[in-house]
Every structure is written in structure tokens, then in C-alpha cells.
Short mmCIF file of C-alpha atoms and ligand atoms in Angstrom, two decimals:
data_model
loop_
_atom_site.label_atom_id
_atom_site.label_comp_id
_atom_site.label_asym_id
_atom_site.label_seq_id
_atom_site.Cartn_x
_atom_site.Cartn_y
_atom_site.Cartn_z
CA MET A 1 52.35 65.31 146.96
CA ASN A 2 53.76 65.30 143.43
CA GLU A 3 52.49 61.79 142.78
CA LEU A 4 48.95 63.19 143.01
CA LYS A 5 47.96 63.93 139.43
CA ALA A 6 44.97 66.24 139.55
CA SER A 7 45.75 69.79 140.57
CA GLU A 8 42.47 70.02 142.52
CA THR A 9 43.62 67.14 144.68
CA ARG A 10 47.03 68.72 145.16
CA ALA A 11 45.50 72.02 146.26
CA ILE A 12 43.41 70.21 148.88
CA ARG A 13 45.73 67.44 150.03
CA GLY A 14 49.06 69.20 149.63
CA GLN A 15 49.03 70.06 153.32
CA MET A 16 52.07 70.18 155.55
CA GLU A 17 52.71 67.21 157.82
CA GLN A 18 50.61 66.98 160.96
CA THR A 19 52.12 68.07 164.26
CA GLN A 20 51.99 65.80 167.33
CA TYR A 21 48.31 66.77 167.82
CA ARG A 22 47.24 65.16 164.52
CA GLU A 23 45.11 68.18 163.62
CA HIS A 24 42.98 67.89 160.45
CA SER A 25 43.20 71.51 159.35
CA THR A 26 46.69 73.03 159.16
CA PRO A 27 47.49 75.22 162.17
CA LEU A 28 48.79 78.76 161.80
CA PHE A 29 52.50 79.18 162.57
CA LEU A 30 52.57 82.76 163.81
CA THR A 31 56.20 82.81 164.92
CA SER A 32 59.06 84.98 163.75
CA SER A 33 61.81 82.46 164.47
CA PHE A 34 62.57 78.82 165.27
CA THR A 35 64.77 77.06 167.80
CA PHE A 36 67.42 74.34 167.64
CA PRO A 37 68.10 71.34 169.89
CA SER A 38 71.85 72.04 170.01
CA ALA A 39 74.52 74.50 168.90
CA GLU A 40 75.76 71.92 166.39
CA ALA A 41 72.29 71.46 164.85
CA MET A 42 71.99 75.21 164.59
CA ALA A 43 75.38 75.46 162.88
CA ASP A 44 74.40 72.69 160.44
CA THR A 45 71.15 74.47 159.51
CA PHE A 46 72.97 77.76 158.95
CA ALA A 47 75.52 75.91 156.80
CA GLY A 48 72.62 74.61 154.70
CA SER A 49 73.06 70.93 155.56
CA GLY A 50 70.84 70.47 158.63
CA GLU A 51 67.09 70.14 159.16
CA GLY A 52 65.13 73.01 160.61
CA ILE A 53 63.86 76.45 159.86
CA ILE A 54 65.77 79.58 160.83
CA TYR A 55 63.58 82.66 160.55
CA SER A 56 60.24 83.62 158.97
CA ARG A 57 61.80 86.11 156.55
CA TYR A 58 63.31 82.99 154.92
CA ASN A 59 60.78 80.24 155.59
CA ASN A 60 57.75 79.50 157.71
CA PRO A 61 55.63 76.32 157.71
CA SER A 62 52.39 78.18 156.88
CA VAL A 63 54.10 80.01 154.03
CA ASP A 64 55.88 76.87 152.81
CA GLU A 65 52.56 75.03 152.58
CA LEU A 66 51.10 77.77 150.38
CA VAL A 67 54.20 77.84 148.18
CA ALA A 68 54.18 74.04 147.78
CA LYS A 69 50.52 74.04 146.75
CA ALA A 70 51.01 76.95 144.31
CA CYS A 71 54.06 75.21 142.78
CA ALA A 72 51.98 72.06 142.28
CA LEU A 73 49.16 74.05 140.65
CA GLU A 74 51.46 75.95 138.28
CA GLY A 75 53.75 73.01 137.54
CA MET A 76 56.84 74.85 138.77
CA PRO A 77 59.50 73.31 141.04
CA ALA A 78 60.31 76.28 143.31
CA GLY A 79 58.61 79.33 144.78
CA PHE A 80 58.55 82.20 147.26
CA ALA A 81 55.58 84.08 148.76
CA THR A 82 55.62 87.87 149.06
CA SER A 83 53.58 90.41 151.00
CA SER A 84 51.70 91.59 147.89
CA GLY A 85 51.46 90.97 144.17
CA MET A 86 53.64 94.01 143.49
CA GLY A 87 56.26 92.64 145.88
CA ALA A 88 56.37 89.59 143.62
CA VAL A 89 56.45 91.61 140.38
CA PHE A 90 59.21 93.90 141.66
CA ALA A 91 61.32 90.98 142.93
CA SER A 92 60.85 89.14 139.61
CA LEU A 93 62.49 92.06 137.83
CA ALA A 94 64.97 93.43 140.36
CA ALA A 95 66.39 90.00 141.19
CA LEU A 96 67.23 89.25 137.57
CA VAL A 97 68.52 92.49 136.05
CA ARG A 98 71.71 94.50 136.42
CA GLN A 99 72.72 97.95 135.22
CA GLY A 100 72.58 98.23 131.43
CA ASP A 101 70.03 95.42 130.94
CA HIS A 102 66.95 95.88 128.78
CA ILE A 103 63.44 94.43 129.16
CA VAL A 104 60.83 93.77 126.47
CA ALA A 105 57.32 93.99 127.93
CA THR A 106 53.88 93.74 126.40
CA ARG A 107 51.95 96.99 126.61
CA ALA A 108 48.98 97.06 128.98
CA VAL A 109 50.77 95.50 131.94
CA PHE A 110 49.31 96.20 135.39
CA GLY A 111 49.51 99.88 136.39
CA SER A 112 52.13 99.52 139.12
CA THR A 113 54.21 97.24 136.87
CA HIS A 114 54.16 100.12 134.36
CA GLN A 115 55.42 102.45 137.13
CA ILE A 116 58.30 100.07 137.96
CA LEU A 117 59.31 99.89 134.28
CA THR A 118 58.98 103.60 133.57
CA GLU A 119 59.93 105.30 136.87
CA ILE A 120 61.90 102.95 139.12
CA LEU A 121 64.13 100.63 137.06
CA PRO A 122 65.44 103.45 134.80
CA ARG A 123 67.03 105.03 137.93
CA TRP A 124 69.27 101.96 138.07
CA GLY A 125 70.09 102.00 134.37
CA VAL A 126 67.59 99.34 133.30
CA SER A 127 65.55 100.24 130.21
CA PHE A 128 62.52 98.70 128.53
CA THR A 129 60.55 98.66 125.28
CA TYR A 130 56.82 98.01 124.98
CA VAL A 131 55.49 95.71 122.27
CA GLU A 132 51.87 95.04 121.33
CA PRO A 133 50.53 91.91 123.06
CA ASP A 134 48.59 90.74 120.00
CA ARG A 135 51.28 91.45 117.37
CA PRO A 136 54.06 88.90 118.05
CA ASP A 137 55.46 89.37 114.53
CA GLU A 138 56.76 92.76 115.67
CA TRP A 139 58.44 91.58 118.88
CA ASP A 140 61.79 90.58 117.30
CA ALA A 141 62.44 94.20 116.31
CA ALA A 142 62.40 95.27 119.97
CA VAL A 143 65.18 92.89 121.05
CA ARG A 144 68.67 94.32 121.65
CA PRO A 145 71.94 92.59 122.51
CA GLU A 146 71.41 93.64 126.15
CA THR A 147 67.80 92.40 126.37
CA LYS A 148 67.47 90.05 129.30
CA LEU A 149 63.76 89.57 130.08
CA PHE A 150 60.40 89.28 128.34
CA VAL A 151 57.62 90.38 130.68
CA THR A 152 53.98 89.76 129.91
CA GLU A 153 50.49 89.44 131.32
CA THR A 154 47.51 87.63 129.77
CA PRO A 155 44.63 88.42 129.69
CA SER A 156 45.55 92.08 130.21
CA ASN A 157 43.86 94.43 132.65
CA PRO A 158 41.40 95.94 131.76
CA GLY A 159 41.70 95.50 127.97
CA LEU A 160 41.44 91.68 128.08
CA ARG A 161 43.96 91.39 125.26
CA LEU A 162 45.70 88.03 125.12
CA VAL A 163 49.31 87.07 124.54
CA ASP A 164 49.93 83.86 122.62
CA LEU A 165 51.94 81.95 125.23
CA GLU A 166 53.25 79.40 122.75
CA ARG A 167 54.56 82.16 120.47
CA ALA A 168 55.99 83.98 123.47
CA GLY A 169 57.82 80.84 124.58
CA ARG A 170 59.36 80.38 121.13
CA PHE A 171 60.29 84.08 120.96
CA CYS A 172 62.08 83.89 124.33
CA ARG A 173 63.96 80.72 123.43
CA SER A 174 65.09 82.10 120.06
CA HIS A 175 66.58 85.21 121.73
CA GLY A 176 67.76 83.60 124.97
CA LEU A 177 65.42 85.74 127.12
CA LEU A 178 63.93 84.80 130.46
CA PHE A 179 60.14 84.45 130.06
CA ILE A 180 58.12 86.04 132.91
CA VAL A 181 54.32 85.87 133.07
CA ASP A 182 51.93 87.63 135.46
CA ASN A 183 49.25 84.89 135.63
CA CYS A 184 47.00 86.71 138.09
CA PHE A 185 43.96 87.18 135.83
CA ALA A 186 43.79 83.56 134.66
CA THR A 187 45.04 81.64 137.74
CA PRO A 188 46.66 78.22 137.23
CA HIS A 189 43.19 76.68 137.05
CA LEU A 190 42.57 78.34 133.67
CA GLN A 191 46.06 78.64 132.18
CA ARG A 192 49.55 77.24 132.92
CA PRO A 193 52.38 79.29 131.43
CA ALA A 194 54.92 76.62 132.51
CA GLU A 195 53.55 74.41 129.71
CA TYR A 196 54.81 77.02 127.23
CA GLY A 197 58.27 77.39 128.71
CA ALA A 198 57.77 80.24 131.20
CA ASP A 199 60.77 80.60 133.51
CA LEU A 200 58.98 82.59 136.20
CA ILE A 201 55.31 83.18 137.05
CA THR A 202 54.09 85.97 139.30
CA HIS A 203 50.74 86.25 141.04
CA SER A 204 48.79 88.74 143.01
CA ALA A 205 47.28 86.18 145.40
CA THR A 206 45.17 89.09 146.66
CA LYS A 207 42.80 88.50 143.75
CA TRP A 208 41.27 85.14 142.74
CA MET A 209 43.58 83.03 144.89
CA ASP A 210 42.30 84.49 148.16
CA GLY A 211 39.10 85.13 146.27
CA GLN A 212 37.32 86.75 149.19
CA GLY A 213 38.91 90.19 149.41
CA ARG A 214 40.57 89.60 152.79
CA VAL A 215 44.35 89.68 152.50
CA LEU A 216 47.19 90.86 150.28
CA GLY A 217 49.70 88.40 148.94
CA GLY A 218 52.02 87.62 146.06
CA LEU A 219 53.70 84.52 144.67
CA LEU A 220 56.82 83.86 142.65
CA LEU A 221 56.95 80.41 141.04
CA GLY A 222 59.69 79.31 138.70
CA THR A 223 62.44 77.01 137.56
CA GLU A 224 65.13 76.04 140.08
CA GLU A 225 67.72 78.10 138.24
CA VAL A 226 65.72 81.33 138.22
CA MET A 227 64.25 80.86 141.69
CA ASP A 228 67.77 80.45 143.17
CA GLN A 229 68.40 84.08 142.24
CA VAL A 230 64.90 85.27 143.17
CA ILE A 231 64.90 83.55 146.58
CA PHE A 232 68.36 84.97 147.36
CA PHE A 233 67.06 88.44 146.50
CA CYS A 234 63.87 88.05 148.57
CA ARG A 235 65.52 86.54 151.63
CA HIS A 236 67.88 89.48 151.90
CA THR A 237 65.56 92.32 150.88
CA GLY A 238 62.60 91.20 153.00
CA PRO A 239 59.30 91.18 151.08
CA ALA A 240 58.18 87.95 152.83
CA MET A 241 54.48 87.12 153.21
CA SER A 242 52.97 87.11 156.70
CA PRO A 243 52.28 83.55 157.94
CA PHE A 244 48.72 84.64 158.69
CA ASN A 245 48.08 85.71 155.09
CA ALA A 246 49.72 82.52 153.83
CA TRP A 247 47.46 80.42 156.05
CA VAL A 248 44.37 82.24 154.72
CA ILE A 249 45.40 81.91 151.07
CA SER A 250 46.47 78.28 151.43
CA LYS A 251 42.96 77.42 152.64
CA SER A 252 41.50 79.41 149.75
CA LEU A 253 43.45 77.37 147.18
CA GLU A 254 41.43 74.31 148.27
CA THR A 255 38.39 75.85 146.56
CA LEU A 256 40.10 77.72 143.72
CA HIS A 257 38.91 75.35 140.99
CA VAL A 258 35.27 75.38 142.15
CA ARG A 259 35.21 79.15 142.55
CA MET A 260 36.92 79.84 139.22
CA ASP A 261 34.55 77.53 137.33
CA ALA A 262 31.59 79.38 138.88
CA HIS A 263 33.09 82.86 138.26
CA CYS A 264 33.73 81.93 134.61
CA ARG A 265 30.25 80.46 134.09
CA SER A 266 28.66 83.58 135.49
CA ALA A 267 31.00 85.94 133.59
CA LEU A 268 30.11 84.32 130.26
CA LEU A 269 26.40 84.63 131.08
CA MET A 270 26.89 88.31 131.97
CA ALA A 271 28.83 89.00 128.77
CA GLU A 272 26.10 87.42 126.64
CA TRP A 273 23.35 89.25 128.53
CA LEU A 274 25.13 92.63 128.40
CA ARG A 275 25.37 92.45 124.61
CA GLU A 276 21.58 92.56 124.42
CA GLN A 277 21.15 95.56 126.73
CA PRO A 278 20.44 99.18 125.70
CA GLY A 279 23.26 101.73 125.67
CA ILE A 280 26.06 99.16 125.42
CA ALA A 281 28.52 99.87 122.60
CA ALA A 282 30.74 96.80 123.06
CA VAL A 283 31.31 93.85 125.38
CA HIS A 284 34.74 92.27 125.79
CA TYR A 285 35.24 88.73 127.08
CA PRO A 286 37.80 86.21 125.81
CA PHE A 287 35.25 83.40 125.45
CA LEU A 288 32.76 85.46 123.39
CA GLU A 289 33.04 84.30 119.77
CA ASP A 290 33.53 87.86 118.52
CA HIS A 291 36.55 88.51 120.76
CA PRO A 292 39.36 89.09 118.22
CA GLN A 293 41.47 86.41 119.93
CA TYR A 294 38.69 83.89 120.62
CA GLU A 295 40.59 80.99 118.97
CA LEU A 296 43.69 81.73 121.03
CA ALA A 297 41.60 81.99 124.21
CA ARG A 298 40.09 78.56 123.53
CA LYS A 299 43.55 77.15 122.88
CA GLN A 300 45.38 78.35 125.97
CA MET A 301 42.63 78.93 128.56
CA ARG A 302 40.21 76.47 130.12
CA ALA A 303 37.55 79.21 130.42
CA GLY A 304 37.36 82.97 129.91
CA GLY A 305 38.06 84.17 133.46
CA GLY A 306 35.99 86.25 135.87
CA ILE A 307 36.45 89.71 134.33
CA VAL A 308 34.07 91.19 131.76
CA THR A 309 34.54 94.69 130.39
CA PHE A 310 31.97 96.70 128.47
CA GLU A 311 31.70 100.12 126.89
CA LEU A 312 28.73 102.38 127.48
CA ALA A 313 27.80 104.54 124.50
CA GLY A 314 27.12 107.45 126.88
CA GLY A 315 30.76 107.79 128.00
CA VAL A 316 31.78 108.92 131.49
CA ALA A 317 28.30 110.07 132.51
CA ALA A 318 26.66 106.78 131.58
CA ALA A 319 29.40 104.75 133.28
CA GLN A 320 29.14 106.77 136.50
CA ARG A 321 25.32 106.48 136.42
CA LEU A 322 25.67 102.68 136.19
CA LEU A 323 28.05 102.60 139.16
CA ASN A 324 25.91 105.00 141.20
CA ASN A 325 22.71 103.04 140.62
CA ALA A 326 24.20 99.74 141.73
CA VAL A 327 23.01 98.59 145.15
CA LEU A 328 24.27 95.00 145.06
CA CYS A 329 27.48 95.39 143.01
CA THR A 330 30.25 97.23 144.82
CA ARG A 331 32.23 100.27 143.66
CA SER A 332 35.84 99.26 144.35
CA SER A 333 39.15 98.89 142.55
CA ASN A 334 39.77 95.32 143.70
CA LEU A 335 38.90 92.27 141.66
CA GLY A 336 38.66 88.53 142.16
CA ASP A 337 36.15 88.52 145.01
CA THR A 338 32.97 86.56 145.79
CA ARG A 339 31.23 89.95 145.49
CA THR A 340 30.71 91.54 142.07
CA ILE A 341 32.80 94.70 141.71
CA LEU A 342 32.43 97.56 139.24
CA THR A 343 35.31 99.88 138.35
CA HIS A 344 35.44 102.84 135.95
CA PRO A 345 39.11 102.76 134.83
CA ALA A 346 39.19 106.13 132.99
CA THR A 347 38.38 108.11 136.16
CA THR A 348 40.14 105.88 138.72
CA THR A 349 42.81 103.20 138.13
CA HIS A 350 43.90 104.73 134.80
CA SER A 351 43.11 108.42 135.39
CA LYS A 352 46.83 109.32 135.49
CA LEU A 353 47.26 108.23 131.89
CA SER A 354 46.71 110.76 129.09
CA PRO A 355 43.64 110.17 126.88
CA GLU A 356 46.03 108.99 124.13
CA GLU A 357 47.75 106.51 126.46
CA ARG A 358 44.35 105.24 127.56
CA ALA A 359 43.25 104.83 123.96
CA ALA A 360 46.39 102.80 123.20
CA VAL A 361 45.34 100.20 125.78
CA GLY A 362 41.65 100.28 124.88
CA ILE A 363 40.36 102.30 127.83
CA THR A 364 37.56 104.44 126.48
CA ASP A 365 35.59 106.95 128.59
CA GLY A 366 32.61 104.60 128.78
CA LEU A 367 34.56 101.44 129.69
CA VAL A 368 33.44 99.60 132.83
CA ARG A 369 35.33 96.67 134.32
CA MET A 370 33.24 94.10 136.11
CA SER A 371 34.77 91.44 138.34
CA VAL A 372 31.97 88.92 138.36
CA GLY A 373 31.27 87.53 141.81
CA LEU A 374 29.47 84.44 143.01
CA GLU A 375 26.05 86.01 143.66
CA ALA A 376 23.14 84.56 141.66
CA PRO A 377 23.54 85.84 138.06
CA ALA A 378 19.90 87.01 138.00
CA ASP A 379 20.55 89.32 140.96
CA ILE A 380 23.65 90.83 139.31
CA MET A 381 21.70 91.39 136.07
CA ALA A 382 18.82 93.07 137.92
CA ASP A 383 21.30 95.36 139.66
CA LEU A 384 23.00 96.38 136.41
CA ALA A 385 19.68 96.85 134.66
CA ARG A 386 18.82 99.59 137.19
CA GLY A 387 21.66 101.75 135.88
CA LEU A 388 21.57 100.95 132.16
C1 PLP B 401 46.38 93.42 141.47
C2 PLP B 401 47.39 93.01 140.47
C3 PLP B 401 48.76 93.11 140.75
C4 PLP B 401 49.26 93.69 142.05
O1 PLP B 401 48.93 92.90 143.13
P1 PLP B 401 48.80 93.48 144.65
O2 PLP B 401 48.50 92.24 145.42
O3 PLP B 401 47.69 94.48 144.62
O4 PLP B 401 50.10 94.10 144.99
C5 PLP B 401 49.66 92.70 139.78
N1 PLP B 401 49.24 92.22 138.60
C6 PLP B 401 47.92 92.10 138.29
C7 PLP B 401 47.53 91.56 136.96
C8 PLP B 401 46.96 92.50 139.21
O5 PLP B 401 45.67 92.39 138.90
#
């Protein structure tokens, strides 16, 4: 498959080999374990030298197909699929740190990633320091002799702040840090951190990769050296993805490029339209020319992504009125679906943060996050107009 150049082609044609039935669409391998033709063949496989698959916590054909396609899309040689995006994020950290290590992370990482850094890893003697995503000049000051990892996410959720991946790559190389990127918001169709030297990429495949709000899934994609450690950790701690979910997501990757182009086209239209509407104090979208990191967005992203955020001048009341008046758009905390989703972070996903903590990551009382779906843009606009 690697001789196929275009990633779109790889995502469609990177299928596993046909079985004896010569099926066109890959079958689902819903089996926990695999068998061997002889005791010797079984011994060889366990010793690592023979053909064959042992057990679905390690490998499964449906999961392997998804991992191979995702590796091709991200330009990484090795991967592992997990039961959720957080399974992937946790494994990316826990597999690579030991007691006494320190992590530098950009502020405004995903909420559960923040919980892992602040509540879970410190129990095992692993500390962290937050740096500002858009102020790379200040990152050097956060590095200590025991710093092991740089963890980042771009664009951030829900602030849509970007991290300069080229700068981040140079920063990691100059300090000998492993460079880990959560590429969930952009997907490999819009942005490829491997081109900037990332060692490990994590995904919540639950979002744009499935793209239809059906299953949970996570992916870990990285260099051989890093994935050796990550795969060892995952095989023995058990966060493996269900073959069924892998089969669903693998099919979804065949249309990722078409869906993402349409989500991005619609999101840009929405952002431009929202700016003209009454009661809107600000609209944030990386491909709007007044986004403070517009030049960087154009440099490292193919398009602006499917998330638009906007601030209502009327605060909480105005935001809740917008959500309550929507009949087409859905009130949900998910994102990356064919259906447009509205979330009010201050009272839901980020309600546990103090007002000061929310302010530090740009979450005002009137901020609404919109995951732009694939409905006709005119219908989404009419729905929003009802509540504005
Ligand atoms: C949703 C999300 C996750 C967590 O993924 P789950 O599949 O919900 O576990 C991690 N990072 C980002 C950026 C996300 O949006």
C-alpha cells in the first residue's frame, strides 16, 4: 500500500487481503482469538518468528486494517488502536514516563487530558508545567533536566488556538524531548504533525474519523522506536479497540477527505455569516483573516477544520437561548458528526473550571462551540437565526 502516493487512495485501497471468498468489502473479524495448524507453528508465533495472530488484545485483522490506513494517512510507520481517544492519550503518556519525569504541555489541552496531568500522573510522581500554545518563546523556560515529553494539541478545544508545529518540532529536538500531538481536531487530511518531527500522534477516532457519531475509538501512531514502548504497554494493560469499532472506523476513513473538505467549506461559510449577525461579540475560526494566527493556520493546515466558536454579547442567557431555540442543530457535547452540534462550554464541558481558569483558555460565558455538520448551510443558518 505504501507505493500508493495519495492519502485518499491509501484510505480507500489500503484494505486487508481478501479471504478465500474474494469479498469486495472487508469482513468483520469478531473473534477474540486465533488458531494454529500445529504446536510448532504456535510456538514460533509466540516466539515472534512465525506467521499468525494470537489474540485480539494484541492484534486483530479488522483492527490491523484500520491501523495500517491511519499510519498511511499520518505518515507514521507504526500504530495501535485503543477503545477511546482517552485510552490513546493515557497510553501515550503512561507508556513513556517513569517516576520523577516531567512533562511540558500546552495549556488548553482536552479536559480529560488535563485531569490525567493534574490528578492521575502526579500520584505516580510525574509532574507537568503548562506553557501558552501561542507563545513558543517562553517554552524553553519550562524545561527541566527531568523533562521527558512535550504534549500539545492544535487547534485547541474550544479556544481554537494554534501551536506552531515547526517551532514545536525544533523545540523538542533542541531539548531532546519526545514530541506528542493530539491531532483529533485537524485530522491527517488537514494537518500532518509527522512532517514537523512528531514522535507520536494521538487521535480520538470517535470524532471526525468515524464522523457519524456511532462508535468510540482512539489511535496511537508513531515512530518505530516510540511505538515499541507504547505497543508493549497497550498489549499488557488492555485498552484494545473492539474489532467492530475498528471495522466501522476503517470504512469511515474511506470518505474522510470528502467529509472534511465539506465540513471545512461549511464551517468557513458559517464563520463569515455569523460575523454579520446581531448579538455576536466575536467569531473564532482559524481560516478567518482576523484570527490572530491566520498566517500560521494557512501554513500548517489545508483548511480551517469543522469547529467554529463564537461569543454572544448576552452571556449565558443568550447562549442558552440560542441552544434552546435550535430545532435542527443538536445540543450535545460530541463533535465531528454529520449533524451540526452546539455546546455551551461554560455550563457543561468546562463548568468544573473556575471563572479565572476558563478565562485563561478563552472560555467566556457567552461562548458557543459549533461542530459544523454536513446539512445544507442555509438550513443551519436558518436554525441559528431563530435563536440569535
Ligand atoms: C474527544 C477528544 C478526546 C477524547 O476522546 P474520546 O474518544 O472521547 O475518549 C481527546 N482529545 C480531543 C482533542 C478530543 O476532542
